[in-house]
Amino acid sequence: QVQLVESGGGLVQAGGSRRLPCAASGLTFSTYTMGWFRQAPGKEREFVAAVWWSGARTSYADSVKGRFTISRDNAKNTLYLQMNSMTPEDTAVYYCAALNSGKYLLPADYDYWGQGTQVVVSL
C-alpha cells in the first residue's frame, strides 16, 4: 500500500520560509518522479514543482521559480519543498504526488497522492 504523508504546514508570516517534507512508503521511491501541487480555496489544483528520480533534474512553476526549491533524499524515501520569500498568494493546501513515467504538469499525470498539508501566509 502506497502512502505519501506530508507535514510541516502551518502559519507563516509574509517574507518567511517553510520546509515541507513528504515521507513515502510502499513504492520504490527512487524510481518515481515526485511532484508538489497546491490548491487554494476556490481554485483548481496547480503544479508547483517536480523532481526526477536522481534529483538532478527539476521543474518549477513560474510563480515559485527562484523562491521554492524541490529536493529528495532517496535514502530516506523523503521529498522536500523549501519555500522562501513567501507571500499570501502562496496560501494553499500543499500535496505531494508520485509519477511513474510520462508527463508531469497535470494532476491526472500522477499515480499516487498524499492527503495534503495546509500552509497559510499572513501579512
Short mmCIF file of C-alpha atoms in Angstrom, two decimals:
data_model
loop_
_atom_site.label_atom_id
_atom_site.label_comp_id
_atom_site.label_asym_id
_atom_site.label_seq_id
_atom_site.Cartn_x
_atom_site.Cartn_y
_atom_site.Cartn_z
CA GLN A 1 0.00 0.00 0.00
CA VAL A 2 1.48 3.28 -1.15
CA GLN A 3 1.49 6.11 1.37
CA LEU A 4 2.61 9.69 0.90
CA VAL A 5 2.46 11.74 4.08
CA GLU A 6 3.07 15.49 4.00
CA SER A 7 3.90 17.52 7.09
CA GLY A 8 5.32 20.91 8.02
CA GLY A 9 2.31 23.05 7.22
CA GLY A 10 1.19 25.94 9.40
CA LEU A 11 1.06 29.69 9.68
CA VAL A 12 3.91 31.71 8.15
CA GLN A 13 4.44 35.45 8.04
CA ALA A 14 4.89 37.08 4.65
CA GLY A 15 8.55 37.06 3.71
CA GLY A 16 9.17 33.99 5.81
CA SER A 17 10.19 30.42 4.99
CA ARG A 18 8.83 26.95 5.48
CA ARG A 19 10.01 23.44 4.58
CA LEU A 20 7.55 20.71 3.76
CA PRO A 21 8.65 17.07 3.96
CA CYS A 22 6.74 14.23 2.32
CA ALA A 23 7.50 10.73 3.59
CA ALA A 24 6.90 7.93 1.09
CA SER A 25 6.35 4.23 1.69
CA GLY A 26 5.05 1.22 -0.23
CA LEU A 27 6.76 2.15 -3.50
CA THR A 28 10.28 2.10 -4.93
CA PHE A 29 10.72 5.80 -4.21
CA SER A 30 13.97 6.24 -6.13
CA THR A 31 12.33 5.24 -9.42
CA TYR A 32 9.47 7.76 -9.27
CA THR A 33 9.31 11.34 -10.41
CA MET A 34 7.92 13.32 -7.48
CA GLY A 35 5.88 16.48 -7.59
CA TRP A 36 4.37 19.16 -5.39
CA PHE A 37 0.98 20.67 -6.17
CA ARG A 38 -1.12 23.18 -4.29
CA GLN A 39 -4.78 24.11 -4.13
CA ALA A 40 -6.09 27.42 -2.84
CA PRO A 41 -9.74 27.86 -1.80
CA GLY A 42 -11.99 28.07 -4.84
CA LYS A 43 -9.16 27.29 -7.24
CA GLU A 44 -8.01 24.25 -9.14
CA ARG A 45 -5.05 22.20 -8.01
CA GLU A 46 -1.92 23.59 -9.66
CA PHE A 47 1.58 22.36 -10.36
CA VAL A 48 4.33 23.77 -8.14
CA ALA A 49 7.47 21.71 -8.80
CA ALA A 50 8.76 18.31 -9.83
CA VAL A 51 12.00 16.41 -9.36
CA TRP A 52 13.14 13.38 -11.34
CA TRP A 53 14.41 10.16 -9.85
CA SER A 54 18.05 11.15 -9.23
CA GLY A 55 17.29 14.69 -8.13
CA ALA A 56 19.43 16.15 -10.90
CA ARG A 57 16.51 17.43 -12.97
CA THR A 58 13.83 19.75 -11.60
CA SER A 59 10.99 21.86 -12.96
CA TYR A 60 9.11 24.77 -11.37
CA ALA A 61 6.00 26.81 -11.97
CA ASP A 62 6.82 30.40 -12.92
CA SER A 63 5.04 31.65 -9.79
CA VAL A 64 7.54 29.93 -7.47
CA LYS A 65 10.72 29.91 -9.54
CA GLY A 66 13.60 31.43 -7.59
CA ARG A 67 11.73 31.18 -4.26
CA PHE A 68 10.92 27.47 -3.87
CA THR A 69 13.31 24.52 -4.07
CA ILE A 70 12.27 20.90 -4.52
CA SER A 71 14.65 18.14 -3.45
CA ARG A 72 14.64 14.50 -2.48
CA ASP A 73 16.57 12.10 -0.29
CA ASN A 74 16.22 8.66 -1.84
CA ALA A 75 17.97 7.02 1.13
CA LYS A 76 15.23 8.35 3.41
CA ASN A 77 12.34 8.00 0.92
CA THR A 78 11.54 11.64 1.53
CA LEU A 79 10.63 14.54 -0.73
CA TYR A 80 11.06 18.17 0.33
CA LEU A 81 9.78 21.59 -0.66
CA GLN A 82 11.73 24.55 0.70
CA MET A 83 9.64 27.71 0.42
CA ASN A 84 11.28 31.12 0.85
CA SER A 85 10.10 34.73 0.47
CA MET A 86 6.55 33.58 0.91
CA THR A 87 3.55 35.77 0.09
CA PRO A 88 -0.18 35.48 0.91
CA GLU A 89 -0.64 34.14 -2.64
CA ASP A 90 1.22 31.01 -1.52
CA THR A 91 -1.60 30.17 0.91
CA ALA A 92 -2.95 26.75 -0.09
CA VAL A 93 -3.11 23.07 0.75
CA TYR A 94 0.13 21.53 -0.49
CA TYR A 95 0.15 17.98 -1.86
CA CYS A 96 2.98 15.68 -2.81
CA ALA A 97 2.47 13.17 -5.60
CA ALA A 98 4.32 10.31 -7.29
CA LEU A 99 4.57 9.72 -11.03
CA ASN A 100 5.81 6.50 -12.60
CA SER A 101 6.62 7.96 -16.02
CA GLY A 102 5.48 10.45 -18.64
CA LYS A 103 4.07 13.95 -18.42
CA TYR A 104 4.22 15.76 -15.10
CA LEU A 105 2.38 19.08 -15.20
CA LEU A 106 -1.20 17.95 -14.57
CA PRO A 107 -2.71 16.25 -11.52
CA ALA A 108 -4.08 13.48 -13.76
CA ASP A 109 -0.50 12.56 -14.72
CA TYR A 110 0.27 11.32 -11.19
CA ASP A 111 -0.32 7.86 -9.78
CA TYR A 112 -0.32 8.48 -6.02
CA TRP A 113 -1.19 11.42 -3.75
CA GLY A 114 -0.75 12.47 -0.17
CA GLN A 115 -3.52 13.92 1.98
CA GLY A 116 -2.11 17.45 1.89
CA THR A 117 -0.84 19.94 4.43
CA GLN A 118 -2.25 23.44 4.91
CA VAL A 119 0.02 26.47 4.62
CA VAL A 120 -1.29 29.94 5.47
CA VAL A 121 0.81 33.04 4.79
CA SER A 122 -0.24 36.13 6.70
CA LEU A 123 0.70 39.76 6.16
#
